[in-house]
Amino acid sequence: MRILVTGGAGFIGSNFVRYMLDKHAHCRIINLDKLTYAGNPDNLRDIENDPRYRFVKGDIADVSIVGSLMANVDIVVNFAAETHVDRSIHEPGGFIQTDVVGIYVILEEARKHKTRKIVLVSTDEVYGSIEKGSFTEQDRLSPSSPYSASKAGGELLALAYYRTFGLPVCITRGSNTYGPYQYPEKVIPLFVTNALDDIPLPLYGDGLNVRDWLHALDHCSAIDLVLHEGVPGEVYNVGGGNERTNIQITHMILDLLNKPRTLIKAVPDRLGHDRRYSIDCAKIKRLGWRPEQTFEEGMRATVDWYAKNEWWWRKLKSGEYLDYYKKQYATGLESDSERQQRENE
Ligand code: NAD
Ligand code: DAU
């Protein structure tokens, strides 16, 4: 099994590379990653010398690199994407370039090289928000943010390539994923690392938005299953079955770290903030998938991982990260006197 993993230096991609090498002795992986701010070679330090693994720095929108790598693999699993909703609100261009144009390049090159299977890792955010019940794969797409709209665009292109050219592509729509090696802009690693430093946890709006949490390794096992058993042209929802409000998540983190709730700071809401995500996962369960981690155990282990691996996250919270943090949270986190001063200027 020769696999091209794209975006394998990011959070889920790096967990997937490690998972596949552990699980499949004969698997060979090429990891193509542009190493954006979210791509981190530290995520795969432990396996970088494994003879079955090769890293290539490059862009999925670069036809020549993608074409040359595609000539040597049977399967492509795409994780590469711009992934953070808040950044897509500030600067959508990069999202359209990678999550739509990049996907187009992968599909075209896969078609030319007759790639045996293509798995696009997508997101439950393409459905938009749901007040009651859960979305099935048949429901219409109604994305709210530039991020989720770009992911939906990439998906629709992929399905068109299946219908028009018979390209054997499957799509997974995963829910909010947590675990080790997640860049500390996403809510769980952000709140855990802020709490470890005793600095405020910026909670958006009323804290009652609901997300369904899925452990990274359960997400990886679902993608592995779809890669082997998924029917070309089909979409599979992948959810952890752990719906929680953001305030519940925040309390859980503070309790696990034995930190006070006074660290919570309500800040202005995200624009277009989806209220609730919920997906029906009966279809992938019929293929034989089940999440293995309970949320309580998974969260305990995850919080513990960040507490013990300060070497990994401390250096990420500098430079570009601090500029972004200031832009995103400055007005929400400023003190009364800072606000007064800003208003007087
Ligand atoms: P991440 O932001 O941690 O990592 C993304 C990776 O893609 C980084 O290594 C980055 O360098 C790389 N990359 C970005 N643009 C690239 C380009 N043009 N060419 C090559 N590499 C590029 O992302 P993640 O959270 O691990 O998400 C991985 C995939 O899973 C994404 O497609 C995302 O939409 C999807 N997803 C994520 C979640 C979640 O909760 N994190 C849930 C469902 C689906
Ligand atoms: O649902 C799958 C999606 O989950 C993935 O496709 C995305 O790539 C991934 O980033 C994630 O999107 P969310 O927007 O749901 O994740 P995020 O961690 O940014 O936010 C989770 C919830 O926490 C959301 O309701 C917003 C809230 N939040 C987030 C941040 C960063 C806060 O209250 N404060 C914050 O500072």
Short mmCIF file of C-alpha atoms and ligand atoms in Angstrom, two decimals:
data_model
loop_
_atom_site.label_atom_id
_atom_site.label_comp_id
_atom_site.label_asym_id
_atom_site.label_seq_id
_atom_site.Cartn_x
_atom_site.Cartn_y
_atom_site.Cartn_z
CA MET A 1 0.00 0.00 0.00
CA ARG A 2 1.73 3.20 -1.23
CA ILE A 3 -0.06 6.27 0.09
CA LEU A 4 0.36 9.95 -0.61
CA VAL A 5 -0.78 11.77 2.52
CA THR A 6 -1.15 15.51 1.99
CA GLY A 7 -1.09 17.83 5.00
CA GLY A 8 0.48 15.08 7.12
CA ALA A 9 2.47 17.57 9.22
CA GLY A 10 -0.71 19.03 10.72
CA PHE A 11 -2.83 17.79 13.60
CA ILE A 12 -4.99 14.95 12.23
CA GLY A 13 -2.61 14.18 9.34
CA SER A 14 0.33 13.52 11.69
CA ASN A 15 -1.82 11.33 13.92
CA PHE A 16 -2.89 9.47 10.76
CA VAL A 17 0.67 8.89 9.48
CA ARG A 18 1.68 7.43 12.85
CA TYR A 19 -1.53 5.38 13.08
CA MET A 20 -1.05 3.87 9.60
CA LEU A 21 2.63 2.98 10.13
CA ASP A 22 1.73 1.32 13.46
CA LYS A 23 -1.23 -0.57 12.05
CA HIS A 24 -0.04 -1.62 8.59
CA ALA A 25 3.50 -3.05 8.54
CA HIS A 26 3.74 -2.93 4.72
CA CYS A 27 2.40 0.56 4.28
CA ARG A 28 4.64 3.23 2.65
CA ILE A 29 3.82 6.87 3.09
CA ILE A 30 4.89 10.03 1.31
CA ASN A 31 3.83 13.12 3.23
CA LEU A 32 3.42 16.24 1.07
CA ASP A 33 3.02 19.32 3.24
CA LYS A 34 3.57 23.02 2.61
CA LEU A 35 4.47 23.61 6.27
CA THR A 36 2.20 26.59 6.78
CA TYR A 37 1.99 28.03 10.30
CA ALA A 38 -0.06 24.91 11.21
CA GLY A 39 2.35 22.36 9.73
CA ASN A 40 4.97 21.24 12.23
CA PRO A 41 7.83 18.76 11.68
CA ASP A 42 7.87 18.19 15.48
CA ASN A 43 4.54 16.34 15.07
CA LEU A 44 6.36 13.43 13.42
CA ARG A 45 9.86 13.60 15.00
CA ASP A 46 9.45 10.08 16.38
CA ILE A 47 8.96 8.49 12.95
CA GLU A 48 11.01 10.74 10.65
CA ASN A 49 13.70 8.06 10.25
CA ASP A 50 11.27 5.21 9.56
CA PRO A 51 12.35 3.79 6.15
CA ARG A 52 8.67 3.48 5.15
CA TYR A 53 8.16 7.24 5.48
CA ARG A 54 9.27 10.18 3.32
CA PHE A 55 8.56 13.88 3.77
CA VAL A 56 8.29 16.28 0.83
CA LYS A 57 7.80 20.00 1.38
CA GLY A 58 5.38 21.41 -1.19
CA ASP A 59 1.97 22.78 -2.09
CA ILE A 60 -1.02 20.68 -3.17
CA ALA A 61 -1.80 23.43 -5.69
CA ASP A 62 1.57 22.83 -7.40
CA VAL A 63 0.81 20.61 -10.42
CA SER A 64 4.38 19.46 -11.00
CA ILE A 65 5.04 18.26 -7.43
CA VAL A 66 1.64 16.62 -7.05
CA GLY A 67 1.94 14.95 -10.48
CA SER A 68 5.42 13.58 -9.81
CA LEU A 69 4.43 12.12 -6.43
CA MET A 70 1.14 10.74 -7.71
CA ALA A 71 3.06 8.67 -10.27
CA ASN A 72 4.45 6.57 -7.38
CA VAL A 73 1.43 5.88 -5.19
CA ASP A 74 -1.82 3.89 -5.28
CA ILE A 75 -3.84 5.97 -2.84
CA VAL A 76 -4.14 9.64 -1.87
CA VAL A 77 -5.53 10.85 1.42
CA ASN A 78 -5.93 14.63 1.55
CA PHE A 79 -5.72 16.42 4.89
CA ALA A 80 -4.05 19.54 3.48
CA ALA A 81 -6.22 22.56 4.10
CA GLU A 82 -6.47 25.92 5.74
CA THR A 83 -8.58 24.88 8.70
CA HIS A 84 -9.28 27.65 11.20
CA VAL A 85 -12.71 29.31 10.94
CA ASP A 86 -11.62 32.56 12.64
CA ARG A 87 -8.70 33.00 10.24
CA SER A 88 -11.05 32.39 7.28
CA ILE A 89 -13.11 35.36 8.49
CA HIS A 90 -10.02 37.62 8.51
CA GLU A 91 -8.40 36.31 5.29
CA PRO A 92 -10.47 33.95 3.11
CA GLY A 93 -8.16 33.96 0.03
CA GLY A 94 -5.78 31.25 1.25
CA PHE A 95 -8.75 28.99 2.04
CA ILE A 96 -10.09 29.20 -1.50
CA GLN A 97 -6.61 28.62 -2.93
CA THR A 98 -5.86 25.46 -0.91
CA ASP A 99 -9.29 24.01 -0.10
CA VAL A 100 -10.71 24.49 -3.61
CA VAL A 101 -7.87 25.03 -6.14
CA GLY A 102 -5.56 22.60 -4.31
CA ILE A 103 -8.26 19.93 -4.37
CA TYR A 104 -8.78 20.55 -8.09
CA VAL A 105 -5.06 19.88 -8.71
CA ILE A 106 -5.19 16.65 -6.69
CA LEU A 107 -8.28 15.45 -8.59
CA GLU A 108 -6.78 16.27 -11.99
CA GLU A 109 -3.48 14.53 -11.22
CA ALA A 110 -5.27 11.52 -9.73
CA ARG A 111 -7.28 11.25 -12.94
CA LYS A 112 -4.14 11.40 -15.10
CA HIS A 113 -2.31 8.81 -13.00
CA LYS A 114 -5.30 6.50 -12.54
CA THR A 115 -4.95 6.61 -8.76
CA ARG A 116 -6.80 3.66 -7.21
CA LYS A 117 -8.50 5.57 -4.39
CA ILE A 118 -8.72 9.17 -3.24
CA VAL A 119 -10.03 10.06 0.20
CA LEU A 120 -10.86 13.70 0.88
CA VAL A 121 -10.99 14.48 4.56
CA SER A 122 -13.78 16.99 4.94
CA THR A 123 -15.87 18.36 7.76
CA ASP A 124 -19.35 18.29 9.31
CA GLU A 125 -19.25 22.11 9.03
CA VAL A 126 -20.31 21.86 5.36
CA TYR A 127 -23.89 21.19 6.53
CA GLY A 128 -24.04 24.36 8.62
CA SER A 129 -25.94 24.57 11.90
CA ILE A 130 -28.82 22.32 13.03
CA GLU A 131 -31.17 23.13 15.90
CA LYS A 132 -32.61 19.64 16.50
CA GLY A 133 -31.82 16.18 15.14
CA SER A 134 -28.73 15.25 13.10
CA PHE A 135 -27.62 15.65 9.48
CA THR A 136 -27.34 12.59 7.25
CA GLU A 137 -25.15 12.43 4.15
CA GLN A 138 -28.25 13.17 2.02
CA ASP A 139 -28.85 16.58 3.57
CA ARG A 140 -28.06 19.70 1.63
CA LEU A 141 -24.86 21.64 2.19
CA SER A 142 -25.28 25.06 3.78
CA PRO A 143 -21.84 26.23 4.95
CA SER A 144 -21.62 29.40 7.06
CA SER A 145 -17.95 30.46 7.00
CA PRO A 146 -15.43 31.00 4.22
CA TYR A 147 -13.64 27.91 5.62
CA SER A 148 -16.64 25.59 5.42
CA ALA A 149 -17.74 27.04 2.06
CA SER A 150 -14.26 26.32 0.65
CA LYS A 151 -14.37 22.75 1.99
CA ALA A 152 -17.82 22.31 0.43
CA GLY A 153 -16.42 23.62 -2.87
CA GLY A 154 -13.61 21.03 -2.82
CA GLU A 155 -16.12 18.28 -2.02
CA LEU A 156 -18.46 19.23 -4.86
CA LEU A 157 -15.59 19.21 -7.34
CA ALA A 158 -14.62 15.75 -6.12
CA LEU A 159 -18.16 14.41 -6.53
CA ALA A 160 -18.29 15.93 -10.02
CA TYR A 161 -15.04 14.11 -10.88
CA TYR A 162 -16.63 10.87 -9.71
CA ARG A 163 -19.76 11.40 -11.82
CA THR A 164 -18.01 12.74 -14.90
CA PHE A 165 -14.81 10.70 -15.00
CA GLY A 166 -15.52 7.82 -12.62
CA LEU A 167 -12.67 8.98 -10.37
CA PRO A 168 -12.76 6.67 -7.30
CA VAL A 169 -13.08 9.31 -4.62
CA CYS A 170 -14.63 9.05 -1.15
CA ILE A 171 -15.34 11.91 1.24
CA THR A 172 -15.36 11.83 5.02
CA ARG A 173 -17.15 14.53 7.03
CA GLY A 174 -15.56 14.48 10.45
CA SER A 175 -16.75 16.31 13.54
CA ASN A 176 -14.64 18.45 15.90
CA THR A 177 -11.48 16.51 16.55
CA TYR A 178 -9.28 16.68 19.67
CA GLY A 179 -6.11 15.00 20.83
CA PRO A 180 -2.33 15.53 20.87
CA TYR A 181 -0.47 17.78 18.37
CA GLN A 182 -3.37 20.19 17.70
CA TYR A 183 -2.23 23.74 16.97
CA PRO A 184 -3.13 25.92 19.96
CA GLU A 185 -5.51 28.21 18.06
CA LYS A 186 -8.32 25.60 18.25
CA VAL A 187 -10.46 25.78 21.35
CA ILE A 188 -9.23 22.74 23.32
CA PRO A 189 -5.45 23.21 23.03
CA LEU A 190 -5.92 27.00 23.31
CA PHE A 191 -7.88 26.74 26.55
CA VAL A 192 -5.65 24.01 28.03
CA THR A 193 -2.42 25.92 27.35
CA ASN A 194 -3.89 29.26 28.50
CA ALA A 195 -5.13 27.61 31.70
CA LEU A 196 -1.69 26.09 32.29
CA ASP A 197 -0.30 29.65 32.08
CA ASP A 198 -3.11 31.09 34.24
CA ILE A 199 -4.22 33.48 31.50
CA PRO A 200 -7.85 34.11 30.40
CA LEU A 201 -9.85 31.58 28.36
CA PRO A 202 -11.69 33.67 25.71
CA LEU A 203 -15.14 32.09 25.42
CA TYR A 204 -17.24 33.32 22.50
CA GLY A 205 -20.77 34.65 23.03
CA ASP A 206 -22.88 32.84 25.62
CA GLY A 207 -20.75 29.66 25.51
CA LEU A 208 -23.79 27.56 24.56
CA ASN A 209 -22.75 26.60 21.02
CA VAL A 210 -22.61 22.82 20.68
CA ARG A 211 -19.90 20.73 19.01
CA ASP A 212 -19.63 16.93 18.68
CA TRP A 213 -16.16 15.81 19.84
CA LEU A 214 -14.18 13.01 18.18
CA HIS A 215 -10.79 11.72 19.31
CA ALA A 216 -8.05 12.03 16.64
CA LEU A 217 -7.33 8.27 16.68
CA ASP A 218 -11.01 7.45 16.16
CA HIS A 219 -11.02 9.91 13.27
CA CYS A 220 -7.94 8.10 11.85
CA SER A 221 -9.52 4.65 12.15
CA ALA A 222 -12.58 5.91 10.24
CA ILE A 223 -10.43 7.29 7.42
CA ASP A 224 -8.45 4.02 7.28
CA LEU A 225 -11.73 2.10 6.98
CA VAL A 226 -13.06 4.37 4.22
CA LEU A 227 -9.75 4.07 2.40
CA HIS A 228 -10.15 0.26 2.38
CA GLU A 229 -13.92 -0.26 2.29
CA GLY A 230 -15.50 3.04 1.23
CA VAL A 231 -17.60 2.92 -1.93
CA PRO A 232 -16.35 5.34 -4.63
CA GLY A 233 -18.55 8.41 -4.99
CA GLU A 234 -19.87 8.06 -1.42
CA VAL A 235 -19.74 10.42 1.54
CA TYR A 236 -19.35 9.22 5.15
CA ASN A 237 -20.16 11.20 8.29
CA VAL A 238 -17.71 10.56 11.15
CA GLY A 239 -18.76 11.86 14.56
CA GLY A 240 -17.70 11.04 18.10
CA GLY A 241 -21.23 11.11 19.54
CA ASN A 242 -20.07 13.54 22.25
CA GLU A 243 -22.12 16.70 21.93
CA ARG A 244 -21.13 19.31 24.48
CA THR A 245 -21.60 23.06 24.85
CA ASN A 246 -18.44 25.15 24.86
CA ILE A 247 -19.01 26.09 28.49
CA GLN A 248 -19.11 22.38 29.41
CA ILE A 249 -15.78 21.86 27.60
CA THR A 250 -14.30 24.87 29.36
CA HIS A 251 -15.38 23.66 32.81
CA MET A 252 -14.03 20.18 32.06
CA ILE A 253 -10.59 21.58 31.15
CA LEU A 254 -10.43 23.83 34.22
CA ASP A 255 -11.53 21.00 36.51
CA LEU A 256 -8.98 18.56 35.04
CA LEU A 257 -6.23 21.14 35.63
CA ASN A 258 -7.59 22.20 39.00
CA LYS A 259 -7.80 25.83 37.86
CA PRO A 260 -10.43 28.42 38.87
CA ARG A 261 -13.45 29.31 36.73
CA THR A 262 -12.51 32.97 37.13
CA LEU A 263 -10.10 32.37 34.22
CA ILE A 264 -13.11 32.29 31.86
CA LYS A 265 -13.53 35.57 29.97
CA ALA A 266 -16.61 36.13 27.78
CA VAL A 267 -15.51 37.80 24.54
CA PRO A 268 -17.51 38.99 21.48
CA ASP A 269 -19.00 36.18 19.43
CA ARG A 270 -17.53 34.79 16.19
CA LEU A 271 -19.27 36.21 13.09
CA GLY A 272 -21.72 33.71 11.58
CA HIS A 273 -21.06 31.34 14.53
CA ASP A 274 -22.88 28.03 13.92
CA ARG A 275 -24.98 27.17 16.97
CA ARG A 276 -24.92 23.40 16.86
CA TYR A 277 -23.31 20.62 14.83
CA SER A 278 -24.72 17.13 14.85
CA ILE A 279 -24.29 14.30 12.37
CA ASP A 280 -25.86 10.88 11.96
CA CYS A 281 -23.10 8.27 11.60
CA ALA A 282 -25.21 5.18 10.81
CA LYS A 283 -23.66 4.85 7.35
CA ILE A 284 -20.02 4.48 8.48
CA LYS A 285 -21.17 2.29 11.38
CA ARG A 286 -22.67 -0.07 8.80
CA LEU A 287 -19.14 -0.36 7.35
CA GLY A 288 -18.03 -1.53 10.80
CA TRP A 289 -16.60 1.66 12.41
CA ARG A 290 -17.05 2.50 16.10
CA PRO A 291 -15.28 5.23 18.09
CA GLU A 292 -13.23 3.62 20.86
CA GLN A 293 -12.35 6.53 23.14
CA THR A 294 -14.85 7.69 25.72
CA PHE A 295 -14.89 11.47 25.88
CA GLU A 296 -13.95 11.56 29.58
CA GLU A 297 -10.89 9.30 29.11
CA GLY A 298 -9.90 10.99 25.84
CA MET A 299 -10.06 14.45 27.39
CA ARG A 300 -8.15 13.39 30.50
CA ALA A 301 -5.36 11.93 28.34
CA THR A 302 -5.35 14.96 26.01
CA VAL A 303 -5.16 17.55 28.79
CA ASP A 304 -2.40 15.47 30.38
CA TRP A 305 -0.50 15.34 27.05
CA TYR A 306 -0.43 19.16 26.77
CA ALA A 307 0.54 19.47 30.43
CA LYS A 308 3.48 17.10 29.89
CA ASN A 309 4.56 18.34 26.44
CA GLU A 310 5.22 22.00 27.00
CA TRP A 311 8.30 21.62 24.71
CA TRP A 312 5.83 21.04 21.87
CA TRP A 313 3.40 23.97 22.33
CA ARG A 314 5.39 26.65 24.15
CA LYS A 315 7.47 27.59 21.08
CA LEU A 316 4.33 27.73 18.88
CA LYS A 317 2.87 30.48 21.06
CA SER A 318 5.25 33.15 19.77
CA GLY A 319 5.87 35.28 16.65
CA GLU A 320 3.05 34.96 14.09
CA TYR A 321 0.81 33.29 16.70
CA LEU A 322 0.99 36.30 19.01
CA ASP A 323 0.18 38.69 16.13
CA TYR A 324 -2.85 36.56 15.27
CA TYR A 325 -3.87 36.30 18.93
CA LYS A 326 -3.76 40.05 19.34
CA LYS A 327 -5.81 40.63 16.21
CA GLN A 328 -8.39 38.01 17.17
CA TYR A 329 -8.79 38.70 20.89
CA ALA A 330 -7.36 42.14 21.69
CA THR A 331 -10.64 44.02 22.08
CA GLY A 332 -12.33 41.13 23.93
CA LEU A 333 -9.53 40.67 26.43
CA GLU A 334 -8.55 44.30 27.11
CA SER A 335 -9.03 45.76 30.59
CA ASP A 336 -11.46 48.61 31.29
CA SER A 337 -8.62 51.14 31.41
CA GLU A 338 -7.18 49.84 28.10
CA ARG A 339 -10.61 50.16 26.50
CA GLN A 340 -11.02 53.67 27.87
CA GLN A 341 -7.61 54.63 26.47
CA ARG A 342 -8.44 53.13 23.04
CA GLU A 343 -11.76 54.98 22.92
CA ASN A 344 -10.07 58.28 23.80
CA GLU A 345 -7.48 57.88 21.00
P1 NAD B 1 -4.17 21.54 10.54
O1 NAD B 1 -4.47 22.98 10.29
O2 NAD B 1 -3.64 21.11 11.85
O3 NAD B 1 -3.13 21.02 9.43
C1 NAD B 1 -3.25 21.32 8.07
C2 NAD B 1 -1.97 20.86 7.40
O4 NAD B 1 -2.09 21.12 5.98
C3 NAD B 1 -0.72 21.60 7.88
O5 NAD B 1 0.32 20.67 8.09
C4 NAD B 1 -0.40 22.53 6.74
O6 NAD B 1 0.99 22.84 6.62
C5 NAD B 1 -0.89 21.73 5.54
N1 NAD B 1 -1.23 22.56 4.38
C6 NAD B 1 -2.00 23.68 4.35
N2 NAD B 1 -2.07 24.17 3.10
C7 NAD B 1 -1.35 23.31 2.32
C8 NAD B 1 -1.07 23.27 0.94
N3 NAD B 1 -1.54 24.21 0.10
N4 NAD B 1 -0.31 22.27 0.47
C9 NAD B 1 0.18 21.32 1.30
N5 NAD B 1 -0.04 21.32 2.61
C10 NAD B 1 -0.81 22.31 3.13
O7 NAD B 1 -5.50 20.77 10.16
P2 NAD B 1 -6.26 19.55 10.87
O8 NAD B 1 -7.06 20.09 11.98
O9 NAD B 1 -5.30 18.45 11.09
O10 NAD B 1 -7.28 19.15 9.70
C11 NAD B 1 -6.89 18.23 8.69
C12 NAD B 1 -8.03 18.03 7.72
O11 NAD B 1 -9.17 17.54 8.43
C13 NAD B 1 -8.50 19.32 7.06
O12 NAD B 1 -8.80 19.04 5.70
C14 NAD B 1 -9.74 19.73 7.83
O13 NAD B 1 -10.63 20.46 7.01
C15 NAD B 1 -10.29 18.38 8.21
N6 NAD B 1 -11.06 18.33 9.48
C16 NAD B 1 -10.54 18.84 10.64
C17 NAD B 1 -11.28 18.71 11.82
C18 NAD B 1 -10.77 19.26 13.13
O14 NAD B 1 -11.54 19.33 14.09
N7 NAD B 1 -9.50 19.62 13.26
C19 NAD B 1 -12.53 18.08 11.80
C20 NAD B 1 -13.03 17.59 10.58
C21 NAD B 1 -12.26 17.71 9.43
O1 DAU B 2 -16.55 20.57 13.03
C1 DAU B 2 -15.31 20.29 12.44
C2 DAU B 2 -14.46 21.53 12.45
O2 DAU B 2 -14.06 21.74 13.80
C3 DAU B 2 -13.25 21.46 11.54
O3 DAU B 2 -13.66 21.34 10.20
C4 DAU B 2 -12.38 22.72 11.70
O4 DAU B 2 -11.19 22.61 10.92
C5 DAU B 2 -12.00 22.85 13.15
O5 DAU B 2 -11.27 24.04 13.34
C6 DAU B 2 -13.25 22.85 14.03
O6 DAU B 2 -14.02 24.08 13.80
P1 DAU B 2 -14.67 24.91 15.00
O7 DAU B 2 -14.84 26.29 14.57
O8 DAU B 2 -15.84 24.20 15.56
O9 DAU B 2 -13.44 24.76 16.07
P2 DAU B 2 -12.79 25.81 17.08
O10 DAU B 2 -11.85 25.05 17.93
O11 DAU B 2 -12.29 27.03 16.40
O12 DAU B 2 -14.04 26.25 17.96
C7 DAU B 2 -14.82 25.29 18.67
C8 DAU B 2 -15.91 26.05 19.41
O13 DAU B 2 -15.30 26.85 20.42
C9 DAU B 2 -16.68 26.99 18.52
O14 DAU B 2 -18.07 26.99 18.89
C10 DAU B 2 -16.09 28.35 18.79
C11 DAU B 2 -15.63 28.24 20.25
N1 DAU B 2 -14.42 29.03 20.57
C12 DAU B 2 -13.32 28.87 19.79
C13 DAU B 2 -12.18 29.60 20.03
C14 DAU B 2 -10.96 29.43 19.16
C15 DAU B 2 -14.43 29.91 21.65
O15 DAU B 2 -15.42 30.05 22.37
N2 DAU B 2 -13.28 30.63 21.89
C16 DAU B 2 -12.18 30.54 21.12
O16 DAU B 2 -11.18 31.24 21.40
#
